[in-house]
CSV table of N, CA and C in Angstrom, one decimal:
chain,number,residue,atom,x,y,z
A,105,MET,N,95.9,94.0,71.4
A,105,MET,CA,96.3,93.0,70.2
A,105,MET,C,97.4,92.4,69.7
A,106,ARG,N,97.4,91.0,69.8
A,106,ARG,CA,98.7,90.5,69.7
A,106,ARG,C,98.0,89.5,67.9
A,107,HIS,N,98.9,89.4,67.1
A,107,HIS,CA,99.3,88.5,66.4
A,107,HIS,C,100.3,87.4,66.7
A,108,LEU,N,99.6,86.6,66.4
A,108,LEU,CA,101.2,85.2,66.0
A,108,LEU,C,101.0,84.9,65.2
A,109,ASN,N,102.4,84.5,64.4
A,109,ASN,CA,102.4,83.1,63.4
A,109,ASN,C,102.8,81.9,63.9
A,110,THR,N,102.9,81.4,64.7
A,110,THR,CA,103.4,80.1,65.5
A,110,THR,C,102.3,78.3,64.8
A,111,PRO,N,103.3,77.6,64.8
A,111,PRO,CA,102.6,76.8,65.0
A,111,PRO,C,102.8,75.7,66.1
A,112,SER,N,103.1,77.0,67.0
A,112,SER,CA,103.3,76.1,68.5
A,112,SER,C,102.3,76.4,69.8
A,113,ILE,N,101.8,75.2,69.6
A,113,ILE,CA,100.8,75.6,71.2
A,113,ILE,C,101.1,76.3,72.4
A,114,ALA,N,102.5,76.2,72.3
A,114,ALA,CA,102.9,77.1,73.9
A,114,ALA,C,103.2,78.1,73.7
A,115,ILE,N,103.5,78.3,72.5
A,115,ILE,CA,103.9,79.8,72.4
A,115,ILE,C,102.6,80.8,72.5
A,116,ALA,N,101.1,80.1,71.8
A,116,ALA,CA,100.2,80.1,71.5
A,116,ALA,C,99.6,80.5,73.0
A,117,ARG,N,99.4,79.2,73.8
A,117,ARG,CA,99.0,79.4,75.3
A,117,ARG,C,99.3,81.0,75.9
A,118,GLN,N,101.0,80.7,75.6
A,118,GLN,CA,101.5,81.2,76.6
A,118,GLN,C,100.9,83.0,76.7
A,119,SER,N,100.7,83.7,75.1
A,119,SER,CA,100.4,84.6,74.7
A,119,SER,C,99.4,85.1,75.4
A,120,LEU,N,98.0,84.1,75.1
A,120,LEU,CA,97.1,84.3,75.4
A,120,LEU,C,96.9,84.8,76.7
A,121,GLY,N,97.3,83.4,77.7
A,121,GLY,CA,97.7,83.8,79.4
A,121,GLY,C,97.8,85.0,79.9
A,122,ASP,N,99.3,85.4,79.0
A,122,ASP,CA,100.2,86.5,79.1
A,122,ASP,C,98.9,87.8,79.4
A,123,THR,N,98.5,87.7,78.3
A,123,THR,CA,97.6,89.3,78.0
A,123,THR,C,96.1,88.8,78.8
A,124,MET,N,95.5,87.8,79.3
A,124,MET,CA,94.5,87.3,80.1
A,124,MET,C,94.8,88.0,81.3
A,125,THR,N,95.9,87.9,82.0
A,125,THR,CA,96.6,88.1,83.5
A,125,THR,C,96.2,89.4,83.6
A,126,ARG,N,97.6,90.1,82.2
A,126,ARG,CA,97.6,91.3,82.4
A,126,ARG,C,96.4,91.6,82.7
A,127,VAL,N,95.1,91.9,82.0
A,127,VAL,CA,93.5,92.6,82.5
A,127,VAL,C,92.9,92.3,83.4
A,128,GLY,N,92.9,91.0,84.1
A,128,GLY,CA,92.6,90.9,85.4
A,128,GLY,C,91.8,89.5,85.3
A,129,TRP,N,91.6,88.7,84.2
A,129,TRP,CA,90.9,87.7,84.0
A,129,TRP,C,90.9,86.6,85.2
A,130,SER,N,90.1,85.5,85.6
A,130,SER,CA,90.2,84.9,86.7
A,130,SER,C,91.6,83.8,85.9
A,131,PRO,N,92.2,82.3,87.0
A,131,PRO,CA,92.6,81.6,86.6
A,131,PRO,C,92.0,80.8,85.2
A,132,SER,N,90.2,80.7,86.2
A,132,SER,CA,89.7,79.1,85.2
A,132,SER,C,89.3,80.0,84.0
A,133,ALA,N,89.4,81.4,84.5
A,133,ALA,CA,88.4,81.8,82.8
A,133,ALA,C,89.8,81.7,81.9
A,134,ILE,N,90.7,81.4,82.1
A,134,ILE,CA,92.6,81.6,81.5
A,134,ILE,C,92.8,80.2,81.1
A,135,PHE,N,92.3,79.3,82.0
A,135,PHE,CA,92.5,77.8,81.6
A,135,PHE,C,91.5,77.4,80.7
A,136,ASP,N,90.0,78.3,80.6
A,136,ASP,CA,88.8,77.9,79.8
A,136,ASP,C,89.4,78.2,78.5
A,137,ALA,N,89.9,79.4,78.5
A,137,ALA,CA,90.5,80.3,77.2
A,137,ALA,C,91.1,79.4,76.3
A,138,GLN,N,92.2,78.7,77.0
A,138,GLN,CA,93.4,78.3,76.6
A,138,GLN,C,93.5,77.3,75.6
A,139,LEU,N,92.2,76.0,76.6
A,139,LEU,CA,92.0,75.2,75.7
A,139,LEU,C,90.9,75.2,75.1
A,140,ALA,N,90.3,76.2,75.0
A,140,ALA,CA,89.1,76.4,73.6
A,140,ALA,C,90.7,77.0,72.5
A,141,LEU,N,91.0,77.4,72.7
A,141,LEU,CA,92.8,78.0,71.7
A,141,LEU,C,93.1,76.9,71.4
A,142,VAL,N,93.4,75.8,72.1
A,142,VAL,CA,94.1,75.1,71.8
A,142,VAL,C,93.4,73.7,70.7
A,143,GLU,N,92.2,73.9,71.4
A,143,GLU,CA,91.1,73.4,70.2
A,143,GLU,C,91.1,73.8,68.6
A,144,LEU,N,91.1,75.4,68.5
A,144,LEU,CA,91.0,75.8,67.8
A,144,LEU,C,92.1,75.9,66.5
A,145,LEU,N,93.3,75.6,66.9
A,145,LEU,CA,94.5,75.5,66.7
A,145,LEU,C,94.9,74.2,65.9
A,146,VAL,N,94.6,73.1,66.8
A,146,VAL,CA,94.4,71.6,66.3
A,146,VAL,C,93.5,71.5,64.8
A,147,ASN,N,92.9,72.2,65.1
A,147,ASN,CA,91.5,72.1,64.1
A,147,ASN,C,92.4,72.5,62.8
A,148,ALA,N,92.9,73.8,62.6
A,148,ALA,CA,93.8,74.6,61.7
A,148,ALA,C,94.4,73.7,61.6
A,149,TRP,N,95.3,72.9,62.2
A,149,TRP,CA,96.6,71.9,61.6
A,149,TRP,C,95.5,70.7,60.8
A,150,ARG,N,94.7,69.6,61.5
A,150,ARG,CA,94.1,69.2,61.3
A,150,ARG,C,92.9,68.9,60.0
A,151,HIS,N,92.6,70.2,59.8
A,151,HIS,CA,91.4,70.1,58.9
A,151,HIS,C,91.9,71.5,58.3
A,152,GLY,N,92.4,72.3,58.3
A,152,GLY,CA,92.8,73.4,57.8
A,152,GLY,C,94.1,73.2,56.8
A,153,ALA,N,94.8,72.4,57.0
A,153,ALA,CA,95.7,72.6,56.5
A,153,ALA,C,97.2,73.7,56.3
A,154,THR,N,97.5,74.1,57.8
A,154,THR,CA,97.8,75.1,57.6
A,154,THR,C,98.7,74.9,58.4
A,155,PRO,N,100.2,74.7,58.4
A,155,PRO,CA,100.7,74.2,59.7
A,155,PRO,C,101.3,75.6,60.9
A,156,ALA,N,101.3,76.8,60.4
A,156,ALA,CA,101.0,78.3,61.5
A,156,ALA,C,100.0,78.7,61.2
A,157,PRO,N,99.2,78.3,61.4
A,157,PRO,CA,98.0,78.9,61.6
A,157,PRO,C,98.3,80.6,62.5
A,158,ILE,N,97.5,82.0,61.8
A,158,ILE,CA,97.5,83.0,62.3
A,158,ILE,C,96.8,83.4,63.5
A,159,VAL,N,96.9,83.9,65.1
A,159,VAL,CA,96.2,84.1,65.8
A,159,VAL,C,96.2,84.6,66.4
A,160,GLN,N,95.5,85.2,66.8
A,160,GLN,CA,95.0,86.6,67.5
A,160,GLN,C,94.3,87.2,68.4
A,161,ILE,N,94.5,88.1,69.0
A,161,ILE,CA,94.6,87.7,70.2
A,161,ILE,C,93.6,89.8,70.6
A,162,ILE,N,92.4,90.0,71.0
A,162,ILE,CA,92.3,91.0,70.7
A,162,ILE,C,91.2,91.6,72.8
A,163,SER,N,92.1,91.8,73.4
A,163,SER,CA,91.4,92.2,74.7
A,163,SER,C,90.7,93.8,74.9
A,164,VAL,N,89.4,93.8,74.6
A,164,VAL,CA,89.1,95.5,74.7
A,164,VAL,C,88.0,95.8,75.9
A,165,ASP,N,87.9,96.6,76.9
A,165,ASP,CA,86.9,96.6,78.2
A,165,ASP,C,86.3,95.4,78.4
A,166,GLY,N,87.6,94.6,78.8
A,166,GLY,CA,86.9,93.5,79.7
A,166,GLY,C,86.7,92.4,78.9
A,167,SER,N,86.2,92.4,77.6
A,167,SER,CA,86.3,91.5,76.6
A,167,SER,C,87.1,90.7,76.0
A,168,LEU,N,87.0,90.0,75.6
A,168,LEU,CA,88.2,88.9,74.8
A,168,LEU,C,87.7,88.4,73.6
A,169,ARG,N,88.4,88.5,72.6
A,169,ARG,CA,88.0,87.9,71.1
A,169,ARG,C,89.4,87.1,70.9
A,170,VAL,N,89.7,85.9,70.4
A,170,VAL,CA,90.3,85.0,69.8
A,170,VAL,C,90.1,84.5,68.8
A,171,SER,N,91.0,84.8,67.9
A,171,SER,CA,90.7,84.3,66.7
A,171,SER,C,92.0,83.3,66.5
A,172,VAL,N,92.0,81.7,65.1
A,172,VAL,CA,92.8,81.8,64.7
A,172,VAL,C,92.3,81.5,62.7
A,173,THR,N,93.2,82.0,62.0
A,173,THR,CA,93.2,81.8,60.6
A,173,THR,C,93.8,80.5,59.5
A,174,ASP,N,93.1,80.2,59.2
A,174,ASP,CA,93.9,79.0,58.2
A,174,ASP,C,93.6,79.5,57.5
A,175,GLU,N,94.1,78.1,56.1
A,175,GLU,CA,93.9,78.1,54.9
A,175,GLU,C,93.1,77.9,54.3
A,176,SER,N,92.1,77.2,54.7
A,176,SER,CA,90.8,76.0,54.5
A,176,SER,C,89.2,77.0,53.7
A,177,PRO,N,88.7,77.1,53.3
A,177,PRO,CA,87.9,77.5,52.9
A,177,PRO,C,86.6,76.8,53.5
A,178,ALA,N,86.8,75.8,53.4
A,178,ALA,CA,85.6,74.8,54.1
A,178,ALA,C,85.2,75.3,55.8
A,179,VAL,N,83.9,75.6,56.0
A,179,VAL,CA,83.2,76.3,57.3
A,179,VAL,C,82.7,74.6,58.2
A,180,PRO,N,83.5,75.4,59.3
A,180,PRO,CA,83.7,74.0,60.5
A,180,PRO,C,82.5,73.9,60.9
A,181,SER,N,81.7,72.7,61.6
A,181,SER,CA,80.7,72.7,62.3
A,181,SER,C,80.5,71.2,63.0
A,182,PRO,N,79.6,71.6,64.5
A,182,PRO,CA,79.9,71.0,65.1
A,182,PRO,C,79.2,69.6,64.5
A,183,GLN,N,79.7,68.6,65.3
A,183,GLN,CA,78.8,66.9,64.4
A,183,GLN,C,78.4,66.3,65.9
A,184,ALA,N,77.4,65.9,65.7
A,184,ALA,CA,77.0,64.7,66.9
A,184,ALA,C,78.1,63.8,66.4
A,185,ARG,N,78.2,63.0,67.9
A,185,ARG,CA,79.2,61.7,67.6
A,185,ARG,C,78.6,60.9,68.5
A,186,GLY,N,78.7,60.0,68.6
A,186,GLY,CA,78.6,58.5,69.2
A,186,GLY,C,79.2,58.3,70.7
A,187,LEU,N,78.7,58.1,71.8
A,187,LEU,CA,79.2,57.9,72.9
A,187,LEU,C,81.1,57.8,73.1
A,188,LEU,N,81.3,56.9,72.2
A,188,LEU,CA,82.6,56.3,72.1
A,188,LEU,C,83.4,56.7,71.0
A,189,ALA,N,83.0,57.8,70.0
A,189,ALA,CA,83.9,58.2,69.3
A,189,ALA,C,84.9,58.6,69.6
A,190,GLU,N,85.8,59.0,69.4
A,190,GLU,CA,87.1,59.6,69.7
A,190,GLU,C,87.9,60.5,69.4
A,191,SER,N,87.6,61.3,68.5
A,191,SER,CA,87.0,62.7,68.1
A,191,SER,C,86.2,63.5,67.4
A,192,GLY,N,86.1,64.3,67.2
A,192,GLY,CA,84.8,65.4,66.2
A,192,GLY,C,83.7,66.0,67.8
A,193,ARG,N,84.6,66.5,68.9
A,193,ARG,CA,83.7,66.9,69.4
A,193,ARG,C,84.8,68.7,70.0
A,194,GLY,N,85.9,69.1,69.4
A,194,GLY,CA,86.2,70.2,69.6
A,194,GLY,C,85.7,71.8,69.1
A,195,LEU,N,84.7,72.0,68.8
A,195,LEU,CA,83.4,72.9,68.2
A,195,LEU,C,83.1,72.7,69.4
A,196,GLN,N,82.1,71.7,70.0
A,196,GLN,CA,81.2,71.7,71.0
A,196,GLN,C,81.5,71.7,72.2
A,197,LEU,N,83.3,71.8,72.9
A,197,LEU,CA,83.9,71.9,74.1
A,197,LEU,C,84.3,74.0,73.4
A,198,VAL,N,84.2,74.0,72.6
A,198,VAL,CA,84.7,75.4,72.4
A,198,VAL,C,83.5,76.4,72.9
A,199,ALA,N,82.4,75.6,72.1
A,199,ALA,CA,80.7,76.6,72.6
A,199,ALA,C,80.5,76.1,73.8
A,200,GLY,N,81.0,75.4,74.6
A,200,GLY,CA,81.0,75.0,75.9
A,200,GLY,C,81.8,75.6,76.7
A,201,LEU,N,83.0,76.2,76.5
A,201,LEU,CA,84.0,77.1,77.2
A,201,LEU,C,83.9,78.9,77.0
A,202,THR,N,82.9,79.0,76.2
A,202,THR,CA,82.8,80.4,75.8
A,202,THR,C,81.8,80.7,75.1
A,203,HIS,N,81.9,82.1,75.1
A,203,HIS,CA,80.2,83.2,75.5
A,203,HIS,C,79.9,82.6,73.6
A,204,ARG,N,80.6,83.2,72.5
A,204,ARG,CA,80.6,83.2,71.3
A,204,ARG,C,81.4,82.2,70.7
A,205,TRP,N,81.0,81.9,69.5
A,205,TRP,CA,82.3,80.7,69.1
A,205,TRP,C,81.4,81.1,67.6
A,206,GLY,N,82.1,81.6,66.0
A,206,GLY,CA,82.0,81.6,65.4
A,206,GLY,C,82.9,81.7,63.8
A,207,VAL,N,82.8,81.8,62.5
A,207,VAL,CA,83.9,81.5,61.4
A,207,VAL,C,83.3,82.8,60.6
A,208,ASP,N,84.3,82.8,60.4
A,208,ASP,CA,84.6,84.5,59.3
A,208,ASP,C,85.5,84.1,58.0
A,209,PRO,N,84.4,83.7,57.0
A,209,PRO,CA,85.4,84.1,55.7
A,209,PRO,C,86.7,84.8,55.0
A,210,GLN,N,87.7,84.9,55.0
A,210,GLN,CA,88.6,85.3,54.7
A,210,GLN,C,89.0,85.6,53.1
A,211,GLU,N,89.9,86.0,52.7
A,211,GLU,CA,89.9,86.0,50.9
A,211,GLU,C,91.0,85.0,50.8
A,212,ARG,N,91.7,84.6,51.5
A,212,ARG,CA,92.5,83.4,51.4
A,212,ARG,C,91.9,82.4,52.7
A,213,GLY,N,90.9,81.2,53.0
A,213,GLY,CA,90.7,80.7,54.0
A,213,GLY,C,89.2,81.4,55.2
A,214,LYS,N,90.2,80.9,56.7
A,214,LYS,CA,88.5,81.4,57.2
A,214,LYS,C,89.5,82.1,58.5
A,215,SER,N,88.8,82.2,59.5
A,215,SER,CA,89.2,82.2,60.5
A,215,SER,C,88.0,82.3,61.4
A,216,VAL,N,88.3,81.0,62.7
A,216,VAL,CA,87.5,80.8,63.5
A,216,VAL,C,87.8,81.5,64.5
A,217,TRP,N,86.8,81.7,65.5
A,217,TRP,CA,87.1,82.5,66.7
A,217,TRP,C,86.3,82.8,67.7
A,218,PHE,N,86.6,82.8,68.9
A,218,PHE,CA,85.1,83.0,69.9
A,218,PHE,C,85.7,83.9,70.7
A,219,GLU,N,84.6,84.3,71.6
A,219,GLU,CA,84.6,85.8,72.7
A,219,GLU,C,84.1,84.8,74.2
A,220,LEU,N,84.9,86.0,74.6
A,220,LEU,CA,84.6,85.7,76.1
A,220,LEU,C,84.0,87.0,77.2
A,221,ASP,N,83.2,87.0,77.3
A,221,ASP,CA,83.1,88.6,78.3
A,221,ASP,C,83.3,88.8,79.2
A,222,GLY,N,83.7,90.0,80.0
A,222,GLY,CA,83.8,90.6,81.5
A,222,GLY,C,85.4,89.5,82.1
A,223,ALA,N,86.0,90.4,81.9
A,223,ALA,CA,87.7,90.1,82.7
A,223,ALA,C,87.0,89.5,84.4
A,224,ALA,N,87.2,89.0,84.9
A,224,ALA,CA,86.6,88.9,86.8
A,224,ALA,C,87.5,89.9,87.0
C-alpha cells in the first residue's frame, strides 16, 4: 500500500506505474490505470478545491485499488455531454478504463476510487 500527498501528476503516475510493474501488470493496463488516476487528480483539483489530494494505491492478490481523496463533500457523477463539449467526460473515461469506480464519503471530503482485477 502506498499513500501519497502530492500535487504532482508525474509523481503519482510514476508511483502507480512502479507498483503495477512490480506485481506484473501489462503495459497497457498500467497506461489505462495511470490515465484514470490523472482524471481523478484533475477532478480533485478542479472540483474538490484540494491542492494536494491524497492518493492511495493498494495492490492485493492481483487486484488494484486506487483512490484520490479531496476536501469537497460534493459527490461526482457522470454527466451527459454534447459532441462538442470540451470537458465533462472524465468519469466516463474512468468507467471505461477500469472494472469499477465509486465514491466513499469521508469525515472531511470524499475518496473517489477505481479498481482493476487480475494482473496480467
